[in-house]
């Protein structure tokens, strides 16, 4: 709930997280475009295995960013109002 309130009150945080997601996508496309075949035997330069590891790390960061958005959309459990209402 604190993260949802923070994003509602601070649009800079929302813009920064969206820009981070865009940066992840552009970087993943760049890594994918520059890596060689995974089966190549030449380990000098941007090899396929190091590119694959980079893509895995970027994928994990992307999943964490999506999880953050999923948590922000969740409204329950909401805190009880204080002081409690009398019935």
Short mmCIF file of N, CA, C and O in Angstrom, two decimals:
data_model
loop_
_atom_site.label_atom_id
_atom_site.label_comp_id
_atom_site.label_asym_id
_atom_site.label_seq_id
_atom_site.Cartn_x
_atom_site.Cartn_y
_atom_site.Cartn_z
N UNK A 1 0.82 -1.19 0.00
CA UNK A 1 0.00 0.00 0.00
C UNK A 1 0.86 1.25 0.00
O UNK A 1 0.50 2.25 -0.59
N UNK A 2 2.03 1.21 0.64
CA UNK A 2 2.89 2.38 0.69
C UNK A 2 3.44 2.71 -0.70
O UNK A 2 3.55 3.87 -1.05
N UNK A 3 3.76 1.69 -1.49
CA UNK A 3 4.26 1.94 -2.85
C UNK A 3 3.17 2.54 -3.72
O UNK A 3 3.43 3.44 -4.52
N UNK A 4 1.94 2.06 -3.57
CA UNK A 4 0.83 2.61 -4.37
C UNK A 4 0.61 4.07 -4.01
O UNK A 4 0.42 4.91 -4.89
N UNK A 5 0.64 4.39 -2.76
CA UNK A 5 0.46 5.77 -2.33
C UNK A 5 1.61 6.63 -2.81
O UNK A 5 1.40 7.77 -3.23
N UNK A 6 2.83 6.09 -2.78
CA UNK A 6 3.99 6.85 -3.24
C UNK A 6 3.88 7.19 -4.71
O UNK A 6 4.19 8.30 -5.13
N UNK A 7 3.41 6.24 -5.52
CA UNK A 7 3.29 6.51 -6.95
C UNK A 7 2.15 7.48 -7.23
O UNK A 7 2.25 8.31 -8.12
N UNK A 8 1.07 7.39 -6.46
CA UNK A 8 -0.03 8.33 -6.66
C UNK A 8 0.40 9.76 -6.33
O UNK A 8 -0.02 10.70 -6.97
N UNK A 9 1.25 9.91 -5.32
CA UNK A 9 1.65 11.23 -4.89
C UNK A 9 2.93 11.72 -5.55
O UNK A 9 3.27 12.90 -5.42
N UNK A 10 3.66 10.85 -6.23
CA UNK A 10 4.92 11.23 -6.85
C UNK A 10 4.97 10.71 -8.28
O UNK A 10 5.43 9.61 -8.52
N UNK A 11 4.52 11.50 -9.25
CA UNK A 11 4.53 11.03 -10.64
C UNK A 11 5.93 10.85 -11.20
O UNK A 11 6.12 10.13 -12.18
N UNK A 12 6.93 11.45 -10.58
CA UNK A 12 8.31 11.27 -11.04
C UNK A 12 8.72 9.82 -10.87
O UNK A 12 9.41 9.26 -11.72
N UNK A 13 8.27 9.18 -9.80
CA UNK A 13 8.57 7.76 -9.58
C UNK A 13 7.93 6.89 -10.66
O UNK A 13 8.55 5.95 -11.16
N UNK A 14 6.73 7.22 -11.06
CA UNK A 14 6.05 6.48 -12.12
C UNK A 14 6.80 6.63 -13.44
O UNK A 14 7.04 5.65 -14.15
N UNK A 15 7.18 7.85 -13.77
CA UNK A 15 7.90 8.10 -15.02
C UNK A 15 9.26 7.41 -14.99
O UNK A 15 9.68 6.81 -15.99
N UNK A 16 9.93 7.44 -13.86
CA UNK A 16 11.24 6.79 -13.75
C UNK A 16 11.13 5.28 -13.93
O UNK A 16 11.97 4.66 -14.61
N UNK A 17 10.10 4.67 -13.37
CA UNK A 17 9.95 3.22 -13.52
C UNK A 17 9.58 2.85 -14.95
O UNK A 17 10.02 1.82 -15.48
N UNK A 18 8.77 3.68 -15.63
CA UNK A 18 8.45 3.43 -17.03
C UNK A 18 9.68 3.60 -17.92
O UNK A 18 9.90 2.81 -18.85
N UNK A 19 10.50 4.59 -17.64
CA UNK A 19 11.73 4.77 -18.39
C UNK A 19 12.70 3.61 -18.15
O UNK A 19 13.42 3.19 -19.06
N UNK A 20 12.72 3.11 -16.93
CA UNK A 20 13.57 1.95 -16.63
C UNK A 20 13.11 0.73 -17.43
O UNK A 20 13.94 -0.02 -17.96
N UNK A 21 11.82 0.53 -17.55
CA UNK A 21 11.29 -0.58 -18.35
C UNK A 21 11.64 -0.42 -19.82
O UNK A 21 12.01 -1.39 -20.49
N UNK A 22 11.57 0.80 -20.33
CA UNK A 22 11.95 1.05 -21.72
C UNK A 22 13.45 0.82 -21.92
O UNK A 22 13.86 0.25 -22.94
N UNK A 23 14.24 1.24 -20.96
CA UNK A 23 15.69 1.01 -21.03
C UNK A 23 16.00 -0.49 -21.04
O UNK A 23 16.89 -0.94 -21.77
N UNK A 24 15.29 -1.25 -20.23
CA UNK A 24 15.48 -2.71 -20.22
C UNK A 24 15.19 -3.31 -21.59
O UNK A 24 15.95 -4.16 -22.07
N UNK A 25 14.12 -2.88 -22.23
CA UNK A 25 13.75 -3.42 -23.54
C UNK A 25 14.79 -3.06 -24.60
O UNK A 25 15.20 -3.91 -25.40
N UNK A 26 15.24 -1.81 -24.61
CA UNK A 26 16.23 -1.38 -25.60
C UNK A 26 17.56 -2.10 -25.37
O UNK A 26 18.21 -2.55 -26.33
N UNK A 27 17.97 -2.24 -24.13
CA UNK A 27 19.23 -2.92 -23.82
C UNK A 27 19.15 -4.40 -24.18
O UNK A 27 20.11 -4.97 -24.72
N UNK A 28 18.02 -5.04 -23.91
CA UNK A 28 17.87 -6.46 -24.27
C UNK A 28 17.94 -6.64 -25.79
O UNK A 28 18.57 -7.59 -26.28
N UNK A 29 17.33 -5.72 -26.54
CA UNK A 29 17.40 -5.81 -28.00
C UNK A 29 18.83 -5.59 -28.48
O UNK A 29 19.29 -6.27 -29.42
N UNK A 30 19.55 -4.69 -27.85
CA UNK A 30 20.94 -4.44 -28.23
C UNK A 30 21.83 -5.65 -27.92
O UNK A 30 22.68 -6.03 -28.73
N UNK A 31 21.64 -6.26 -26.76
CA UNK A 31 22.43 -7.45 -26.40
C UNK A 31 22.11 -8.59 -27.35
O UNK A 31 23.02 -9.28 -27.83
N UNK A 32 20.84 -8.79 -27.66
CA UNK A 32 20.46 -9.87 -28.56
C UNK A 32 21.05 -9.65 -29.96
O UNK A 32 21.49 -10.59 -30.61
N UNK A 33 21.08 -8.40 -30.41
CA UNK A 33 21.61 -8.11 -31.73
C UNK A 33 23.12 -8.23 -31.82
O UNK A 33 23.67 -8.50 -32.89
N UNK A 34 23.82 -8.03 -30.71
CA UNK A 34 25.28 -8.04 -30.76
C UNK A 34 25.91 -9.38 -30.38
O UNK A 34 27.10 -9.57 -30.58
N UNK A 35 25.14 -10.31 -29.86
CA UNK A 35 25.75 -11.57 -29.44
C UNK A 35 25.88 -12.55 -30.61
O UNK A 35 25.10 -12.52 -31.55
N UNK A 36 26.93 -13.36 -30.52
CA UNK A 36 27.17 -14.38 -31.54
C UNK A 36 26.37 -15.63 -31.21
O UNK A 36 25.61 -15.67 -30.26
N UNK A 37 26.57 -16.65 -32.00
CA UNK A 37 25.89 -17.92 -31.77
C UNK A 37 26.34 -18.53 -30.44
O UNK A 37 27.49 -18.39 -30.02
N UNK A 38 25.44 -19.23 -29.78
CA UNK A 38 25.77 -19.86 -28.50
C UNK A 38 26.74 -21.01 -28.71
O UNK A 38 27.56 -21.32 -27.84
N UNK A 39 26.70 -21.63 -29.87
CA UNK A 39 27.56 -22.77 -30.14
C UNK A 39 28.93 -22.39 -30.69
O UNK A 39 29.74 -23.27 -30.96
N UNK A 40 29.22 -21.09 -30.83
CA UNK A 40 30.52 -20.66 -31.36
C UNK A 40 31.62 -20.98 -30.36
O UNK A 40 31.43 -20.94 -29.15
N UNK A 41 32.80 -21.32 -30.88
CA UNK A 41 33.93 -21.68 -30.01
C UNK A 41 34.82 -20.50 -29.71
O UNK A 41 35.74 -20.61 -28.91
N UNK A 42 34.61 -19.36 -30.35
CA UNK A 42 35.43 -18.17 -30.12
C UNK A 42 34.88 -17.42 -28.90
O UNK A 42 33.75 -16.94 -28.91
N UNK A 43 35.67 -17.33 -27.83
CA UNK A 43 35.23 -16.71 -26.59
C UNK A 43 35.71 -15.27 -26.46
O UNK A 43 35.61 -14.68 -25.40
N UNK A 44 36.26 -14.70 -27.52
CA UNK A 44 36.74 -13.32 -27.48
C UNK A 44 35.63 -12.42 -28.01
O UNK A 44 35.07 -12.66 -29.07
N UNK A 45 35.33 -11.35 -27.28
CA UNK A 45 34.27 -10.43 -27.70
C UNK A 45 32.91 -10.84 -27.16
O UNK A 45 32.81 -11.63 -26.22
N UNK A 46 31.86 -10.31 -27.75
CA UNK A 46 30.51 -10.63 -27.26
C UNK A 46 30.08 -12.03 -27.69
O UNK A 46 29.50 -12.23 -28.75
N UNK A 47 30.41 -13.00 -26.87
CA UNK A 47 30.08 -14.39 -27.20
C UNK A 47 28.61 -14.67 -26.94
O UNK A 47 27.91 -13.89 -26.28
N UNK A 48 28.16 -15.81 -27.42
CA UNK A 48 26.76 -16.18 -27.25
C UNK A 48 26.40 -16.48 -25.82
O UNK A 48 25.31 -16.13 -25.35
N UNK A 49 27.32 -17.10 -25.09
CA UNK A 49 27.03 -17.47 -23.70
C UNK A 49 26.93 -16.22 -22.82
O UNK A 49 26.01 -16.10 -21.99
N UNK A 50 27.85 -15.27 -23.00
CA UNK A 50 27.77 -14.05 -22.19
C UNK A 50 26.53 -13.23 -22.57
O UNK A 50 25.91 -12.60 -21.71
N UNK A 51 26.15 -13.24 -23.85
CA UNK A 51 24.92 -12.56 -24.26
C UNK A 51 23.69 -13.21 -23.66
O UNK A 51 22.75 -12.53 -23.24
N UNK A 52 23.71 -14.54 -23.59
CA UNK A 52 22.59 -15.26 -22.99
C UNK A 52 22.47 -14.95 -21.50
O UNK A 52 21.36 -14.74 -20.99
N UNK A 53 23.61 -14.89 -20.81
CA UNK A 53 23.57 -14.53 -19.38
C UNK A 53 23.05 -13.10 -19.19
O UNK A 53 22.29 -12.84 -18.26
N UNK A 54 23.46 -12.19 -20.06
CA UNK A 54 22.96 -10.82 -19.98
C UNK A 54 21.46 -10.75 -20.20
O UNK A 54 20.75 -10.01 -19.53
N UNK A 55 20.97 -11.53 -21.17
CA UNK A 55 19.53 -11.55 -21.42
C UNK A 55 18.76 -12.13 -20.25
O UNK A 55 17.66 -11.68 -19.94
N UNK A 56 19.34 -13.13 -19.59
CA UNK A 56 18.68 -13.72 -18.42
C UNK A 56 18.58 -12.69 -17.30
O UNK A 56 17.53 -12.54 -16.65
N UNK A 57 19.66 -11.94 -17.06
CA UNK A 57 19.63 -10.91 -16.02
C UNK A 57 18.61 -9.83 -16.36
O UNK A 57 17.84 -9.39 -15.49
N UNK A 58 18.56 -9.40 -17.62
CA UNK A 58 17.58 -8.39 -18.02
C UNK A 58 16.16 -8.92 -17.91
O UNK A 58 15.24 -8.19 -17.55
N UNK A 59 15.97 -10.19 -18.20
CA UNK A 59 14.65 -10.80 -18.06
C UNK A 59 14.21 -10.83 -16.60
O UNK A 59 13.05 -10.52 -16.29
N UNK A 60 15.12 -11.17 -15.70
CA UNK A 60 14.79 -11.17 -14.27
C UNK A 60 14.41 -9.77 -13.81
O UNK A 60 13.43 -9.59 -13.07
N UNK A 61 15.16 -8.76 -14.25
CA UNK A 61 14.81 -7.38 -13.88
C UNK A 61 13.45 -6.98 -14.45
O UNK A 61 12.68 -6.29 -13.78
N UNK A 62 13.15 -7.41 -15.67
CA UNK A 62 11.85 -7.12 -16.26
C UNK A 62 10.71 -7.78 -15.49
O UNK A 62 9.65 -7.19 -15.29
N UNK A 63 10.93 -9.02 -15.06
CA UNK A 63 9.90 -9.72 -14.28
C UNK A 63 9.68 -9.01 -12.95
O UNK A 63 8.54 -8.87 -12.49
N UNK A 64 10.76 -8.55 -12.32
CA UNK A 64 10.62 -7.81 -11.06
C UNK A 64 9.87 -6.50 -11.27
O UNK A 64 9.08 -6.08 -10.42
N UNK A 65 10.09 -5.84 -12.41
CA UNK A 65 9.37 -4.61 -12.69
C UNK A 65 7.88 -4.88 -12.91
O UNK A 65 7.03 -4.13 -12.41
N UNK A 66 7.55 -5.95 -13.60
CA UNK A 66 6.14 -6.32 -13.80
C UNK A 66 5.50 -6.69 -12.46
O UNK A 66 4.35 -6.34 -12.18
N UNK A 67 6.25 -7.38 -11.59
CA UNK A 67 5.75 -7.73 -10.26
C UNK A 67 5.47 -6.47 -9.45
O UNK A 67 4.47 -6.40 -8.72
N UNK A 68 6.33 -5.46 -9.58
CA UNK A 68 6.11 -4.19 -8.89
C UNK A 68 4.80 -3.56 -9.33
O UNK A 68 4.01 -3.11 -8.51
N UNK A 69 4.55 -3.54 -10.64
CA UNK A 69 3.29 -2.99 -11.14
C UNK A 69 2.09 -3.81 -10.67
O UNK A 69 1.03 -3.26 -10.38
N UNK A 70 2.25 -5.13 -10.59
CA UNK A 70 1.14 -5.97 -10.12
C UNK A 70 0.83 -5.67 -8.66
O UNK A 70 -0.34 -5.65 -8.25
N UNK A 71 1.86 -5.45 -7.87
CA UNK A 71 1.64 -5.13 -6.46
C UNK A 71 1.00 -3.75 -6.29
O UNK A 71 0.22 -3.53 -5.39
N UNK A 72 1.34 -2.83 -7.17
CA UNK A 72 0.78 -1.49 -7.06
C UNK A 72 -0.70 -1.48 -7.40
O UNK A 72 -1.45 -0.65 -6.89
N UNK A 73 -1.13 -2.39 -8.26
CA UNK A 73 -2.54 -2.44 -8.65
C UNK A 73 -3.40 -3.13 -7.61
O UNK A 73 -4.62 -3.02 -7.63
N UNK A 74 -2.80 -3.84 -6.68
CA UNK A 74 -3.54 -4.57 -5.66
C UNK A 74 -4.06 -3.59 -4.61
O UNK A 74 -3.31 -2.78 -4.07
N UNK A 75 -5.34 -3.66 -4.32
CA UNK A 75 -5.91 -2.74 -3.34
C UNK A 75 -6.16 -3.41 -1.99
O UNK A 75 -6.36 -2.73 -1.00
N UNK A 76 -6.19 -4.71 -1.93
CA UNK A 76 -6.43 -5.41 -0.66
C UNK A 76 -5.15 -6.03 -0.17
O UNK A 76 -4.32 -6.44 -0.96
N UNK A 77 -4.89 -6.13 1.06
CA UNK A 77 -5.69 -5.65 2.17
C UNK A 77 -5.44 -4.16 2.40
O UNK A 77 -4.31 -3.71 2.41
N UNK A 78 -6.48 -3.44 2.56
CA UNK A 78 -6.39 -2.01 2.82
C UNK A 78 -6.34 -1.80 4.34
O UNK A 78 -6.92 -2.56 5.10
N UNK A 79 -5.63 -0.79 4.78
CA UNK A 79 -5.58 -0.54 6.22
C UNK A 79 -6.92 -0.05 6.74
O UNK A 79 -7.69 0.58 6.01
N UNK A 80 -7.20 -0.35 7.97
CA UNK A 80 -8.43 0.10 8.61
C UNK A 80 -8.33 1.60 8.90
O UNK A 80 -7.26 2.12 9.17
N UNK A 81 -9.45 2.28 8.83
CA UNK A 81 -9.45 3.71 9.13
C UNK A 81 -9.30 3.89 10.64
O UNK A 81 -9.72 3.06 11.43
N UNK A 82 -8.68 4.99 11.00
CA UNK A 82 -8.48 5.27 12.41
C UNK A 82 -9.04 6.64 12.71
O UNK A 82 -8.78 7.58 11.97
N UNK A 83 -9.78 6.83 13.69
CA UNK A 83 -10.26 5.87 14.67
C UNK A 83 -11.36 4.99 14.08
O UNK A 83 -12.02 5.39 13.13
N UNK A 84 -11.52 3.82 14.63
CA UNK A 84 -12.53 2.89 14.09
C UNK A 84 -13.94 3.50 14.17
O UNK A 84 -14.27 4.22 15.11
N UNK A 85 -14.73 3.19 13.16
CA UNK A 85 -16.10 3.69 13.15
C UNK A 85 -16.96 2.89 14.12
O UNK A 85 -16.83 1.68 14.22
N UNK A 86 -17.81 3.60 14.81
CA UNK A 86 -18.71 2.91 15.75
C UNK A 86 -19.96 2.49 15.02
O UNK A 86 -20.51 3.21 14.20
N UNK A 87 -20.43 1.33 15.33
CA UNK A 87 -21.63 0.78 14.67
C UNK A 87 -22.83 0.91 15.51
O UNK A 87 -22.93 0.91 16.63
#
